[in-house]
mmCIF file of C-alpha atoms in Angstrom:
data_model
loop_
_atom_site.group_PDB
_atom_site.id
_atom_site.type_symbol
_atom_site.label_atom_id
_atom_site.label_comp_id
_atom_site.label_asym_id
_atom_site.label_seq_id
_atom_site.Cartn_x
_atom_site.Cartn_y
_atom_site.Cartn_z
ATOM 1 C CA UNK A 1 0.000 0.000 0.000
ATOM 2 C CA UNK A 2 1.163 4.007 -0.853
ATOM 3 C CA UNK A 3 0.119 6.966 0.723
ATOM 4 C CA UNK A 4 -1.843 8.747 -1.228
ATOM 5 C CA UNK A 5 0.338 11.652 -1.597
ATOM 6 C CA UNK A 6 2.465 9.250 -3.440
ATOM 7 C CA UNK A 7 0.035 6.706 -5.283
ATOM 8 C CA UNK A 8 -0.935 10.766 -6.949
ATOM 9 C CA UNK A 9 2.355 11.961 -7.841
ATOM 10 C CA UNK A 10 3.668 8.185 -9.056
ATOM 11 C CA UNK A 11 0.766 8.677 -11.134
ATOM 12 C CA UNK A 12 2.575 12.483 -12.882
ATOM 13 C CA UNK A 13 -0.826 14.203 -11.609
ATOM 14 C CA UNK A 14 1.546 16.541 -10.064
ATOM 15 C CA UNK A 15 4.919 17.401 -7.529
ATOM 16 C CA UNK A 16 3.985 16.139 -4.364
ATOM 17 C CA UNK A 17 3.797 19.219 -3.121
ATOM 18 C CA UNK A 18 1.166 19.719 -5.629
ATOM 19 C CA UNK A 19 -1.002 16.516 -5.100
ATOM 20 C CA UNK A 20 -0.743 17.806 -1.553
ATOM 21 C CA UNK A 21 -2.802 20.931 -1.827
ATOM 22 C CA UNK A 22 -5.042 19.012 -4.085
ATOM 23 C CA UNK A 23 -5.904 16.680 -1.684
ATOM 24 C CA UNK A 24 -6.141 19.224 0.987
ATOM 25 C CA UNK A 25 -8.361 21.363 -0.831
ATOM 26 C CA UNK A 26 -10.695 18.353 -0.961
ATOM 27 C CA UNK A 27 -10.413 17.515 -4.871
ATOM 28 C CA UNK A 28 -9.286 13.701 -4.286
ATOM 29 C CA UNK A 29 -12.176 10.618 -3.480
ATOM 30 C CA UNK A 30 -10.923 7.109 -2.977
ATOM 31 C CA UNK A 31 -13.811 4.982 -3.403
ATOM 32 C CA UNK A 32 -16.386 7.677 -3.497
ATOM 33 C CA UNK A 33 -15.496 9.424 -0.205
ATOM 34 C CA UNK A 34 -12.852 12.573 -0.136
ATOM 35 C CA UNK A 35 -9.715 12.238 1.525
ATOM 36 C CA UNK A 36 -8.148 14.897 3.010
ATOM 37 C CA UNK A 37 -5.543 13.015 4.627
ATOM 38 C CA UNK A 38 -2.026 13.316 2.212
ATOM 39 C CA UNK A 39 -0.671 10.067 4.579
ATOM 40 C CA UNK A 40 -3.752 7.888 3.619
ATOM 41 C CA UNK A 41 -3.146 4.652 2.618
ATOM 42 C CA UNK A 42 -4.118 3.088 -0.589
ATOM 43 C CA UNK A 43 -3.867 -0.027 -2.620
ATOM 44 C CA UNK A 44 -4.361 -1.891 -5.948
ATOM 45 C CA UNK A 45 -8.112 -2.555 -4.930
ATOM 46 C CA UNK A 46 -8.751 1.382 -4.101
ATOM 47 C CA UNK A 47 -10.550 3.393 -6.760
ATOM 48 C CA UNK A 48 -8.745 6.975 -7.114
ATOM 49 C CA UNK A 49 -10.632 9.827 -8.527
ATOM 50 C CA UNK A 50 -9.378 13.453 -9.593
ATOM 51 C CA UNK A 51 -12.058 16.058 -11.622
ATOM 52 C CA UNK A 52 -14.240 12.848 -11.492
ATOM 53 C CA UNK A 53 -11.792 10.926 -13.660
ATOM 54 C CA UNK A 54 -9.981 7.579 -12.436
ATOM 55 C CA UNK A 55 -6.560 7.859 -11.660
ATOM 56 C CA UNK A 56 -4.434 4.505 -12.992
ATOM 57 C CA UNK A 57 -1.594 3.681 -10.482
ATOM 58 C CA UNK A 58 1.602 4.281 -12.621
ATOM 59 C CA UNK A 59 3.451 1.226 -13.142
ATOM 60 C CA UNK A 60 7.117 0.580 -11.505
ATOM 61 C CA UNK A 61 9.118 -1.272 -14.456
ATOM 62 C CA UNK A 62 12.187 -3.487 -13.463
ATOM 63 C CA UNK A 63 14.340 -4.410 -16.201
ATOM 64 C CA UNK A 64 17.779 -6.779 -16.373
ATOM 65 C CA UNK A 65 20.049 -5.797 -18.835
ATOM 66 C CA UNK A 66 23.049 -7.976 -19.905
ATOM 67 C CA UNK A 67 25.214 -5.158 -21.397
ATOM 68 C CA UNK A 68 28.016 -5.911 -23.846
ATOM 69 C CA UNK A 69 30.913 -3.581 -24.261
ATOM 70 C CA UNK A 70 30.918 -1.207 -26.324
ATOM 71 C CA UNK A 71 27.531 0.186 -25.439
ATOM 72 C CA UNK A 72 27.598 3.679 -23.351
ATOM 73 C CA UNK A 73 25.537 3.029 -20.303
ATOM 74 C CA UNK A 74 23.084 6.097 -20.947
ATOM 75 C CA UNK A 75 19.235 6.500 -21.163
ATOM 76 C CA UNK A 76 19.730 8.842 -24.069
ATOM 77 C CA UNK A 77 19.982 7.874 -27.436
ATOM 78 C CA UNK A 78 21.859 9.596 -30.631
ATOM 79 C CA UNK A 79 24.186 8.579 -33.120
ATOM 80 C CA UNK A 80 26.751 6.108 -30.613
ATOM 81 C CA UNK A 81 25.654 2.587 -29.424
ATOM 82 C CA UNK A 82 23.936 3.166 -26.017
ATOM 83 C CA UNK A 83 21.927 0.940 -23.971
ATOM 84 C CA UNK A 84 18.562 1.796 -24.397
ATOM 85 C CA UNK A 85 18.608 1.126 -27.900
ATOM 86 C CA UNK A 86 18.717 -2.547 -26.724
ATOM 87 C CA UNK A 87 15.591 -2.487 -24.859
ATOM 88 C CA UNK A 88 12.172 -2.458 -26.370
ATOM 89 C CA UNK A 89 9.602 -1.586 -23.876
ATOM 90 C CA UNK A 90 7.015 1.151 -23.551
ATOM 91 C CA UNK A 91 8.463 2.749 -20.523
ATOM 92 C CA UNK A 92 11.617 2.441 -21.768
ATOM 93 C CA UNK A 93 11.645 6.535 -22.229
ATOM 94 C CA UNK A 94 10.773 6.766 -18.247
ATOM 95 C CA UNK A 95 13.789 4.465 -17.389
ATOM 96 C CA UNK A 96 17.400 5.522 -15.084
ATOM 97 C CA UNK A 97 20.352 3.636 -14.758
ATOM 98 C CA UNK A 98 20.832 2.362 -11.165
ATOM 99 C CA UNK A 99 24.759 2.385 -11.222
ATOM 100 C CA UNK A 100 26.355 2.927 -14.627
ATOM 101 C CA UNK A 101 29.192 0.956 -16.077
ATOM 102 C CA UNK A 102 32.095 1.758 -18.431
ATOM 103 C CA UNK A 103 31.410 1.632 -22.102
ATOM 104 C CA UNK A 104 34.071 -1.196 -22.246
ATOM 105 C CA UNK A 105 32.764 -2.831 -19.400
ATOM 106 C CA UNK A 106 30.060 -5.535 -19.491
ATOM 107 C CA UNK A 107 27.003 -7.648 -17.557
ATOM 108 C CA UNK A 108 24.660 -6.390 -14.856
ATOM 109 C CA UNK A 109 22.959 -3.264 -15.570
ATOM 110 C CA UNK A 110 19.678 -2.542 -13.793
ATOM 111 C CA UNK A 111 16.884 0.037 -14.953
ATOM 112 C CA UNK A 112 13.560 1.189 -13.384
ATOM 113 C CA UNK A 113 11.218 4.031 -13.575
ATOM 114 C CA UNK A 114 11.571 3.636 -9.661
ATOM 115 C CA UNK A 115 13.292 6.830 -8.278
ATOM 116 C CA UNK A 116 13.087 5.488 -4.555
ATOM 117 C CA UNK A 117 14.615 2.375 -5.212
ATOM 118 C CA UNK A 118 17.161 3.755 -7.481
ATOM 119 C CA UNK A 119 18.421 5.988 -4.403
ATOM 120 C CA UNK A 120 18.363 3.257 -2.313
ATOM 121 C CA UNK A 121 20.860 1.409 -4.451
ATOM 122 C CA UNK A 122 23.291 3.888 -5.435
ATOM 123 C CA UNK A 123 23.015 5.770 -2.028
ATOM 124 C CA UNK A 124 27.164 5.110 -0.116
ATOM 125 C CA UNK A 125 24.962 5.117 3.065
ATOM 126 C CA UNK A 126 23.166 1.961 2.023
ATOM 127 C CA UNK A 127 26.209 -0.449 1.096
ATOM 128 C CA UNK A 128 25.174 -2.714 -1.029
ATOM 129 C CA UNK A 129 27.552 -4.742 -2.680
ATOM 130 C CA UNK A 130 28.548 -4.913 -6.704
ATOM 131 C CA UNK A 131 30.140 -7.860 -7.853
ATOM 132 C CA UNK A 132 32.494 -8.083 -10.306
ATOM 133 C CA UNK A 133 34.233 -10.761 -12.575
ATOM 134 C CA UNK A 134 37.734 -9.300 -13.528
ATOM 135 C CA UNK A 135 40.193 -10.734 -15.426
ATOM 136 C CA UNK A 136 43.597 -8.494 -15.369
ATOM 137 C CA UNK A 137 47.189 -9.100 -16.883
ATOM 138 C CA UNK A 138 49.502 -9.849 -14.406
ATOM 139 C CA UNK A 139 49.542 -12.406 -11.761
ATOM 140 C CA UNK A 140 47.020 -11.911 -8.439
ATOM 141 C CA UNK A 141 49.000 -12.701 -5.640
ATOM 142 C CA UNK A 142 47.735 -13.337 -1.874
ATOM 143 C CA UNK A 143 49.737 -10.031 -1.435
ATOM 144 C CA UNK A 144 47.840 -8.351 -3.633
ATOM 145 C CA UNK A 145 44.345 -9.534 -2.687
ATOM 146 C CA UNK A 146 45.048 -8.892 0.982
ATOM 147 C CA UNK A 147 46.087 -5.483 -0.128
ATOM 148 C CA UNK A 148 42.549 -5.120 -1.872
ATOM 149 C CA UNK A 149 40.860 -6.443 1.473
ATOM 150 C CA UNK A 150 42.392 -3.814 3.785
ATOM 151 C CA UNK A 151 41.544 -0.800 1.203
ATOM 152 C CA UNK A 152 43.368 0.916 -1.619
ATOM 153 C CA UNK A 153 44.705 4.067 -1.010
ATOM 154 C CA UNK A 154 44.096 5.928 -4.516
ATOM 155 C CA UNK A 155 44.747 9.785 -5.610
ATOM 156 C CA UNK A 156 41.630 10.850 -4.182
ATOM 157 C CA UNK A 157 40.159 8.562 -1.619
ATOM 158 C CA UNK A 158 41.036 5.122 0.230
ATOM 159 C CA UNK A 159 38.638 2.263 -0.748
ATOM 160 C CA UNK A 160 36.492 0.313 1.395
ATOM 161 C CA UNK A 161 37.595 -3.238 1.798
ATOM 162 C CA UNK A 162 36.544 -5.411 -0.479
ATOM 163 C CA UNK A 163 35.479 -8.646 -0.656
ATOM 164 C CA UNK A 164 37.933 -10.714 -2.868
ATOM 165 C CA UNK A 165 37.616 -14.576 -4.420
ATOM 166 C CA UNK A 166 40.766 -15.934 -6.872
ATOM 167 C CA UNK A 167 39.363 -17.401 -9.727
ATOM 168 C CA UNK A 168 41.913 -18.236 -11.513
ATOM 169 C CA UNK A 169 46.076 -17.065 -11.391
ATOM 170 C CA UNK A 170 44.761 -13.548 -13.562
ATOM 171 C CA UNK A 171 40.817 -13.582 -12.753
ATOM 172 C CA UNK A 172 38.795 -13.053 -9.543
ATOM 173 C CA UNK A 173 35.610 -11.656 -7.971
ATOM 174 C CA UNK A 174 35.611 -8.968 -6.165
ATOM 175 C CA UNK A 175 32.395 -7.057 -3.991
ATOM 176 C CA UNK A 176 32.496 -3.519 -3.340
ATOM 177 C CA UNK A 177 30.010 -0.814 -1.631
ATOM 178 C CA UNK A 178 31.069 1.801 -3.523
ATOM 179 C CA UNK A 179 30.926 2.371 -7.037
ATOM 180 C CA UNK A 180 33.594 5.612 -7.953
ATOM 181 C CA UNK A 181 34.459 6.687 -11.462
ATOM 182 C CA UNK A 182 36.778 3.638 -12.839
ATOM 183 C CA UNK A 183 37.468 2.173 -9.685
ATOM 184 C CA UNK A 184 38.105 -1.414 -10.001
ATOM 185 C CA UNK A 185 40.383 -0.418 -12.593
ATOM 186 C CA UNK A 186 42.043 2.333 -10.470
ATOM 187 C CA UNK A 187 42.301 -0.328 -7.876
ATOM 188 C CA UNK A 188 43.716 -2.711 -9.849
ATOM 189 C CA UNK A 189 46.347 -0.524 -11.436
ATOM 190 C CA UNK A 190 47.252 0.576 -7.539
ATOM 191 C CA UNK A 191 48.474 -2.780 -7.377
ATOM 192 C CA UNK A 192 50.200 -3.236 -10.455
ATOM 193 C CA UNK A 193 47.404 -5.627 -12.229
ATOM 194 C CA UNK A 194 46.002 -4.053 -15.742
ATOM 195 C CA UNK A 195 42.211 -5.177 -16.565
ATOM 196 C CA UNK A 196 40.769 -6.724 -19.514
ATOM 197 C CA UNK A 197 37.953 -7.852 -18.682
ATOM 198 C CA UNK A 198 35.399 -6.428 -16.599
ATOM 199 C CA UNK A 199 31.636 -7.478 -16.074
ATOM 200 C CA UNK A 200 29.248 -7.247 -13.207
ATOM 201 C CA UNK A 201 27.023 -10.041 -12.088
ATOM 202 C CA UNK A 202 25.565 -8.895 -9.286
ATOM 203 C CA UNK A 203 23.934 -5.435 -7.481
ATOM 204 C CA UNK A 204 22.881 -6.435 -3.833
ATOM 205 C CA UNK A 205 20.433 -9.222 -4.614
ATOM 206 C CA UNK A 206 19.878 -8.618 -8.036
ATOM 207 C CA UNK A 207 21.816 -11.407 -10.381
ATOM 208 C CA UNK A 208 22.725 -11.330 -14.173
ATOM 209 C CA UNK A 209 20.754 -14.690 -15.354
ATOM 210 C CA UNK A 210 23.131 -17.017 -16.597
ATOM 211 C CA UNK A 211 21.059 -17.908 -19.812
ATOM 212 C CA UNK A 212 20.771 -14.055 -20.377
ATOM 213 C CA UNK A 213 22.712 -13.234 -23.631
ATOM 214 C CA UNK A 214 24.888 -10.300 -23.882
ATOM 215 C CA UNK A 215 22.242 -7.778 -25.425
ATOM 216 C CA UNK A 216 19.130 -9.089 -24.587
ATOM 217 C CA UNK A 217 16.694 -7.751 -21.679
ATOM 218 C CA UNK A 218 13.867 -9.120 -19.106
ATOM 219 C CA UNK A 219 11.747 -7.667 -16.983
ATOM 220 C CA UNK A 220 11.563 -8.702 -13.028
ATOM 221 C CA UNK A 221 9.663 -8.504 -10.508
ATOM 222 C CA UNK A 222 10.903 -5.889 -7.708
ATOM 223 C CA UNK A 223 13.845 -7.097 -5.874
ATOM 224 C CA UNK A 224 14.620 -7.043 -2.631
ATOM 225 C CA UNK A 225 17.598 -5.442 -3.131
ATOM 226 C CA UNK A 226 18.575 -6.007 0.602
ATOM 227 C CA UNK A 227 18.273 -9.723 1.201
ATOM 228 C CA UNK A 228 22.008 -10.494 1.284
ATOM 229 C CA UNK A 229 23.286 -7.594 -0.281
ATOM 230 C CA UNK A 230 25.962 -7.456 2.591
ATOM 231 C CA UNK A 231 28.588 -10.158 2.729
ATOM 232 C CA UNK A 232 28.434 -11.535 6.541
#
């Protein structure tokens, strides 16, 4: 259930500053009666008038993008190869990015009309963990990867630690809370490694599907992006 300060302004019938004075001012019934009350709740099930015309609950969209390099992760389109071009959906104009990645970069991009949830993913204060695949040139030592656990002190900030798993001698996963401009390759350069490959599998609970392709889409329900975003 939303308030119905919210339910109003999900549904672009105004600010919410707006949709408050509306329903203040007496102009908003939910099932017949007015509602004064901006904090009211309602749900699916509710009918939700303004000027005696029903107001549809806008629809949150959840999309799972595999992206292959190359693209530019942007909402925008023009002449260059950017995401959104790859997704064919309706909404797909009212869609953000809920962390980008680099245009050589690939995997796990998320994208919702959901402004809340988008803040509650990208928000620093929330820490929820990206995973990453990398594969670097160079050799990844138990030096190195301890060195990554403790916190990379880089030009402009230290790193969190992160959460590190050897693949292979040159590839491993590694989680992070943040998400700063190029830094698992800033962090891997601190420590001598170069990367060429990088691709995301993971955001919190969200997963890349393993029989997603590189370039194709599908839509989810809304995750719970909390339920072991944190690594114990």
């Amino acid at each position: 259930m939303d308030r119905l300060d919210k339910f109003l302004s999900n549904s672009k019938i105004g600010s919410r500053s707006e949709v408050k004075r509306l329903i203040k001012s007496g102009k908003i019934r939910v099932n017949g009666k007015i509602i004064k009350n901006p904090n009211y709740k309602v749900s699916n099930s509710d009918t939700v008038e303004f000027n005696n015309q029903i107001i549809e609950g806008h629809k949150f969209i959840y999309i799972i993008l595999n992206k292959p390099a190359g693209y530019v992760s942007s909402t925008y389109e023009n002449k260059n190869k950017y995401v959104i071009q790859l997704i064919n959906h309706k909404y797909k104009n009212e869609l953000s990015i809920a962390g980008r990645l680099d245009k050589d970069a690939r995997g796990l991009l998320f994208l919702t009309n959901d402004g809340e949830l988008i803040h509650e993913i990208i928000s620093p204060k929330k820490k929820i963990y990206k995973t990453y695949e990398v594969k670097v040139i160079g050799n990844i030592t138990k030096e190195k990867i301890e060195k990554l656990e403790k916190g990379i002190q880089l030009k402009d900030f230290k790193t969190k630690p992160a959460i590190v798993e050897k693949i292979e001698n040159n590839i491993i996963t590694i989680k992070i809370s943040e998400g700063k401009y190029h830094q698992i390759k800033r962090m891997m350069k601190a420590i001598n490694l170069a990367v060429i490959d990088l691709k995301r599998v993971a955001i919190g609970n969200i997963f890349l599907p393993a029989n997603l392709k590189e370039g194709e889409w599908i839509e989810i329900k809304k995750p719970d992006i909390f339920n072991n975003s944190s690594p114990k």
